[in-house]
Amino acid sequence: MGLFAPLNIFSRIDQVDCTMVNLNETLETAINIAWNEIKHLATINREFSDIPEIKCYPQQVSQVFLNLLLNAAQAIDGQGVITVRTWCDGTWVNILISDTGGGIPDKDLSRIFEPFFTTKEVGKGTGLGALYYVWDRQEPWGRDYRPK
């Protein structure tokens, strides 16, 4: 796959059409795009299960995955591991992105989805508040997020 194929999924981030999407492929594309930054900080442990396609806004969900992966890499001191896991429990398709970083301090947990909240220098964060807005648009098809 050439460089422009993975980038194409991000080129229409504001596209309003919902389509059926294979989230394993969407995650793999986000990993490939983020890899240049991640490779110096972490290895990626992929635990992809056979999951059904879901209906969503693919460009926006791709942006969520990309930002979560970059945040995970930035949370790691030294060299760490980012685990990306997918599974289906019969009703829901589940995605877990975890890292071996220190975690989010308890005092910040209630604020991480605020639009301009950051613990990083100006211009360094990827903005979890923006992720909340995008992910919240997926509600008709179900979504849950539990930062730890």
PDB file of C-alpha atoms in Angstrom:
ATOM      1  CA  MET A   1       0.000   0.000   0.000  1.00  0.00           C
ATOM      2  CA  GLY A   2       1.431   3.367  -1.002  1.00  0.00           C
ATOM      3  CA  LEU A   3       1.670   6.367   1.283  1.00  0.00           C
ATOM      4  CA  PHE A   4      -1.347   8.076  -0.246  1.00  0.00           C
ATOM      5  CA  ALA A   5      -3.774   5.187   0.273  1.00  0.00           C
ATOM      6  CA  PRO A   6      -3.692   5.398   4.098  1.00  0.00           C
ATOM      7  CA  LEU A   7      -3.745   9.188   4.002  1.00  0.00           C
ATOM      8  CA  ASN A   8      -6.807   9.167   1.761  1.00  0.00           C
ATOM      9  CA  ILE A   9      -8.999   7.996   4.638  1.00  0.00           C
ATOM     10  CA  PHE A  10      -8.133  11.206   6.516  1.00  0.00           C
ATOM     11  CA  SER A  11      -8.587  13.546   3.568  1.00  0.00           C
ATOM     12  CA  ARG A  12     -12.354  13.802   4.033  1.00  0.00           C
ATOM     13  CA  ILE A  13     -12.511  14.065   7.830  1.00  0.00           C
ATOM     14  CA  ASP A  14     -15.718  16.082   7.713  1.00  0.00           C
ATOM     15  CA  GLN A  15     -17.522  13.641   5.429  1.00  0.00           C
ATOM     16  CA  VAL A  16     -21.014  13.113   6.821  1.00  0.00           C
ATOM     17  CA  ASP A  17     -21.788   9.742   5.249  1.00  0.00           C
ATOM     18  CA  CYS A  18     -21.946   6.723   7.480  1.00  0.00           C
ATOM     19  CA  THR A  19     -20.621   3.577   5.874  1.00  0.00           C
ATOM     20  CA  MET A  20     -19.886   0.021   6.860  1.00  0.00           C
ATOM     21  CA  VAL A  21     -16.305  -0.197   8.097  1.00  0.00           C
ATOM     22  CA  ASN A  22     -13.877  -2.908   9.161  1.00  0.00           C
ATOM     23  CA  LEU A  23     -12.381  -1.383  12.311  1.00  0.00           C
ATOM     24  CA  ASN A  24      -9.363  -3.708  12.212  1.00  0.00           C
ATOM     25  CA  GLU A  25      -8.414  -2.172   8.860  1.00  0.00           C
ATOM     26  CA  THR A  26      -9.131   1.324  10.174  1.00  0.00           C
ATOM     27  CA  LEU A  27      -6.895   0.708  13.197  1.00  0.00           C
ATOM     28  CA  GLU A  28      -4.124  -0.710  11.005  1.00  0.00           C
ATOM     29  CA  THR A  29      -4.254   2.390   8.806  1.00  0.00           C
ATOM     30  CA  ALA A  30      -4.026   4.662  11.862  1.00  0.00           C
ATOM     31  CA  ILE A  31      -1.063   2.627  13.169  1.00  0.00           C
ATOM     32  CA  ASN A  32       0.710   2.943   9.806  1.00  0.00           C
ATOM     33  CA  ILE A  33       0.194   6.702   9.720  1.00  0.00           C
ATOM     34  CA  ALA A  34       1.344   7.162  13.341  1.00  0.00           C
ATOM     35  CA  TRP A  35       4.217   4.704  13.087  1.00  0.00           C
ATOM     36  CA  ASN A  36       6.904   7.259  12.248  1.00  0.00           C
ATOM     37  CA  GLU A  37       6.320   8.967  15.601  1.00  0.00           C
ATOM     38  CA  ILE A  38       5.502   5.841  17.601  1.00  0.00           C
ATOM     39  CA  LYS A  39       8.416   3.627  16.493  1.00  0.00           C
ATOM     40  CA  HIS A  40      10.935   5.509  18.644  1.00  0.00           C
ATOM     41  CA  LEU A  41       8.776   5.249  21.764  1.00  0.00           C
ATOM     42  CA  ALA A  42       6.922   1.952  21.657  1.00  0.00           C
ATOM     43  CA  THR A  43       6.266  -1.335  19.980  1.00  0.00           C
ATOM     44  CA  ILE A  44       2.728  -2.127  18.882  1.00  0.00           C
ATOM     45  CA  ASN A  45       1.082  -5.303  20.125  1.00  0.00           C
ATOM     46  CA  ARG A  46      -1.852  -6.068  17.806  1.00  0.00           C
ATOM     47  CA  GLU A  47      -4.522  -8.377  19.187  1.00  0.00           C
ATOM     48  CA  PHE A  48      -7.128  -8.170  16.436  1.00  0.00           C
ATOM     49  CA  SER A  49     -10.045 -10.601  16.567  1.00  0.00           C
ATOM     50  CA  ASP A  50     -12.463 -11.420  13.797  1.00  0.00           C
ATOM     51  CA  ILE A  51     -15.066  -8.669  14.219  1.00  0.00           C
ATOM     52  CA  PRO A  52     -18.046  -7.660  12.093  1.00  0.00           C
ATOM     53  CA  GLU A  53     -18.103  -4.418  10.168  1.00  0.00           C
ATOM     54  CA  ILE A  54     -19.897  -1.538  11.845  1.00  0.00           C
ATOM     55  CA  LYS A  55     -21.675   1.509  10.471  1.00  0.00           C
ATOM     56  CA  CYS A  56     -19.884   4.720  11.420  1.00  0.00           C
ATOM     57  CA  TYR A  57     -18.232   7.886  10.141  1.00  0.00           C
ATOM     58  CA  PRO A  58     -14.948   6.264   9.033  1.00  0.00           C
ATOM     59  CA  GLN A  59     -12.802   9.388   8.658  1.00  0.00           C
ATOM     60  CA  GLN A  60     -13.765  10.671  12.076  1.00  0.00           C
ATOM     61  CA  VAL A  61     -13.262   7.305  13.757  1.00  0.00           C
ATOM     62  CA  SER A  62      -9.862   7.070  12.045  1.00  0.00           C
ATOM     63  CA  GLN A  63      -8.932  10.436  13.545  1.00  0.00           C
ATOM     64  CA  VAL A  64      -9.953   9.193  16.994  1.00  0.00           C
ATOM     65  CA  PHE A  65      -7.721   6.130  16.628  1.00  0.00           C
ATOM     66  CA  LEU A  66      -4.796   8.189  15.344  1.00  0.00           C
ATOM     67  CA  ASN A  67      -5.014  10.661  18.220  1.00  0.00           C
ATOM     68  CA  LEU A  68      -5.362   7.896  20.814  1.00  0.00           C
ATOM     69  CA  LEU A  69      -2.298   6.119  19.418  1.00  0.00           C
ATOM     70  CA  LEU A  70      -0.239   9.317  19.458  1.00  0.00           C
ATOM     71  CA  ASN A  71      -1.377  10.128  22.998  1.00  0.00           C
ATOM     72  CA  ALA A  72      -0.473   6.598  24.082  1.00  0.00           C
ATOM     73  CA  ALA A  73       3.021   6.943  22.607  1.00  0.00           C
ATOM     74  CA  GLN A  74       3.531  10.342  24.232  1.00  0.00           C
ATOM     75  CA  ALA A  75       2.497   8.929  27.616  1.00  0.00           C
ATOM     76  CA  ILE A  76       5.381   6.451  27.644  1.00  0.00           C
ATOM     77  CA  ASP A  77       8.692   7.250  29.338  1.00  0.00           C
ATOM     78  CA  GLY A  78      11.525   5.494  27.566  1.00  0.00           C
ATOM     79  CA  GLN A  79      10.547   2.497  25.447  1.00  0.00           C
ATOM     80  CA  GLY A  80       7.131   0.937  26.013  1.00  0.00           C
ATOM     81  CA  VAL A  81       4.313  -1.072  24.498  1.00  0.00           C
ATOM     82  CA  ILE A  82       1.007   0.030  23.011  1.00  0.00           C
ATOM     83  CA  THR A  83      -1.575  -2.732  22.826  1.00  0.00           C
ATOM     84  CA  VAL A  84      -4.396  -2.451  20.311  1.00  0.00           C
ATOM     85  CA  ARG A  85      -7.063  -5.077  20.881  1.00  0.00           C
ATOM     86  CA  THR A  86     -10.388  -5.737  19.159  1.00  0.00           C
ATOM     87  CA  TRP A  87     -13.067  -8.265  20.019  1.00  0.00           C
ATOM     88  CA  CYS A  88     -16.779  -8.846  19.698  1.00  0.00           C
ATOM     89  CA  ASP A  89     -18.769  -9.946  22.733  1.00  0.00           C
ATOM     90  CA  GLY A  90     -21.809 -10.960  20.693  1.00  0.00           C
ATOM     91  CA  THR A  91     -23.522  -7.580  20.932  1.00  0.00           C
ATOM     92  CA  TRP A  92     -20.757  -4.977  20.762  1.00  0.00           C
ATOM     93  CA  VAL A  93     -17.541  -4.539  18.861  1.00  0.00           C
ATOM     94  CA  ASN A  94     -14.923  -3.544  21.436  1.00  0.00           C
ATOM     95  CA  ILE A  95     -11.641  -1.710  20.968  1.00  0.00           C
ATOM     96  CA  LEU A  96      -8.978  -1.295  23.628  1.00  0.00           C
ATOM     97  CA  ILE A  97      -5.941   0.920  23.136  1.00  0.00           C
ATOM     98  CA  SER A  98      -3.640   0.751  26.146  1.00  0.00           C
ATOM     99  CA  ASP A  99      -0.063   1.706  26.866  1.00  0.00           C
ATOM    100  CA  THR A 100       2.609   1.070  29.468  1.00  0.00           C
ATOM    101  CA  GLY A 101       2.782   4.754  30.386  1.00  0.00           C
ATOM    102  CA  GLY A 102       2.103   6.086  33.849  1.00  0.00           C
ATOM    103  CA  GLY A 103      -1.613   6.667  33.296  1.00  0.00           C
ATOM    104  CA  ILE A 104      -3.731   9.760  33.679  1.00  0.00           C
ATOM    105  CA  PRO A 105      -3.510  11.376  37.131  1.00  0.00           C
ATOM    106  CA  ASP A 106      -6.781  11.098  39.069  1.00  0.00           C
ATOM    107  CA  LYS A 107      -7.023  14.887  39.333  1.00  0.00           C
ATOM    108  CA  ASP A 108      -7.128  15.141  35.507  1.00  0.00           C
ATOM    109  CA  LEU A 109      -9.510  12.278  34.680  1.00  0.00           C
ATOM    110  CA  SER A 110     -12.665  14.358  34.969  1.00  0.00           C
ATOM    111  CA  ARG A 111     -11.266  16.999  32.605  1.00  0.00           C
ATOM    112  CA  ILE A 112      -9.617  15.060  29.775  1.00  0.00           C
ATOM    113  CA  PHE A 113     -12.524  15.463  27.360  1.00  0.00           C
ATOM    114  CA  GLU A 114     -12.840  19.218  27.873  1.00  0.00           C
ATOM    115  CA  PRO A 115     -12.197  20.890  24.506  1.00  0.00           C
ATOM    116  CA  PHE A 116      -9.019  22.821  25.416  1.00  0.00           C
ATOM    117  CA  PHE A 117      -7.740  20.930  28.452  1.00  0.00           C
ATOM    118  CA  THR A 118      -4.179  19.676  28.187  1.00  0.00           C
ATOM    119  CA  THR A 119      -1.317  18.717  30.462  1.00  0.00           C
ATOM    120  CA  LYS A 120       1.153  19.231  27.616  1.00  0.00           C
ATOM    121  CA  GLU A 121       2.895  22.289  26.236  1.00  0.00           C
ATOM    122  CA  VAL A 122       0.831  24.392  23.855  1.00  0.00           C
ATOM    123  CA  GLY A 123       0.849  22.753  20.434  1.00  0.00           C
ATOM    124  CA  LYS A 124       2.119  19.386  21.710  1.00  0.00           C
ATOM    125  CA  GLY A 125      -1.120  17.573  22.535  1.00  0.00           C
ATOM    126  CA  THR A 126      -3.510  15.899  20.116  1.00  0.00           C
ATOM    127  CA  GLY A 127      -6.650  16.949  21.941  1.00  0.00           C
ATOM    128  CA  LEU A 128      -8.817  14.373  23.646  1.00  0.00           C
ATOM    129  CA  GLY A 129     -11.591  16.965  23.881  1.00  0.00           C
ATOM    130  CA  ALA A 130     -11.897  16.929  20.106  1.00  0.00           C
ATOM    131  CA  LEU A 131     -11.961  13.139  20.241  1.00  0.00           C
ATOM    132  CA  TYR A 132     -14.919  13.232  22.582  1.00  0.00           C
ATOM    133  CA  TYR A 133     -16.872  15.353  20.099  1.00  0.00           C
ATOM    134  CA  VAL A 134     -16.129  12.989  17.217  1.00  0.00           C
ATOM    135  CA  TRP A 135     -16.771   9.852  19.243  1.00  0.00           C
ATOM    136  CA  ASP A 136     -19.982  11.296  20.669  1.00  0.00           C
ATOM    137  CA  ARG A 137     -21.358  11.503  17.119  1.00  0.00           C
ATOM    138  CA  GLN A 138     -21.161   7.688  16.947  1.00  0.00           C
ATOM    139  CA  GLU A 139     -23.750   7.317  19.740  1.00  0.00           C
ATOM    140  CA  PRO A 140     -26.591   5.920  17.595  1.00  0.00           C
ATOM    141  CA  TRP A 141     -24.465   2.817  17.084  1.00  0.00           C
ATOM    142  CA  GLY A 142     -23.188   2.655  20.635  1.00  0.00           C
ATOM    143  CA  ARG A 143     -19.957   3.821  22.127  1.00  0.00           C
ATOM    144  CA  ASP A 144     -18.297   3.745  25.478  1.00  0.00           C
ATOM    145  CA  TYR A 145     -15.010   5.137  26.680  1.00  0.00           C
ATOM    146  CA  ARG A 146     -13.359   4.520  29.994  1.00  0.00           C
ATOM    147  CA  PRO A 147     -10.040   6.276  30.425  1.00  0.00           C
ATOM    148  CA  LYS A 148      -7.770   4.844  33.083  1.00  0.00           C
TER     149      LYS A 148
END
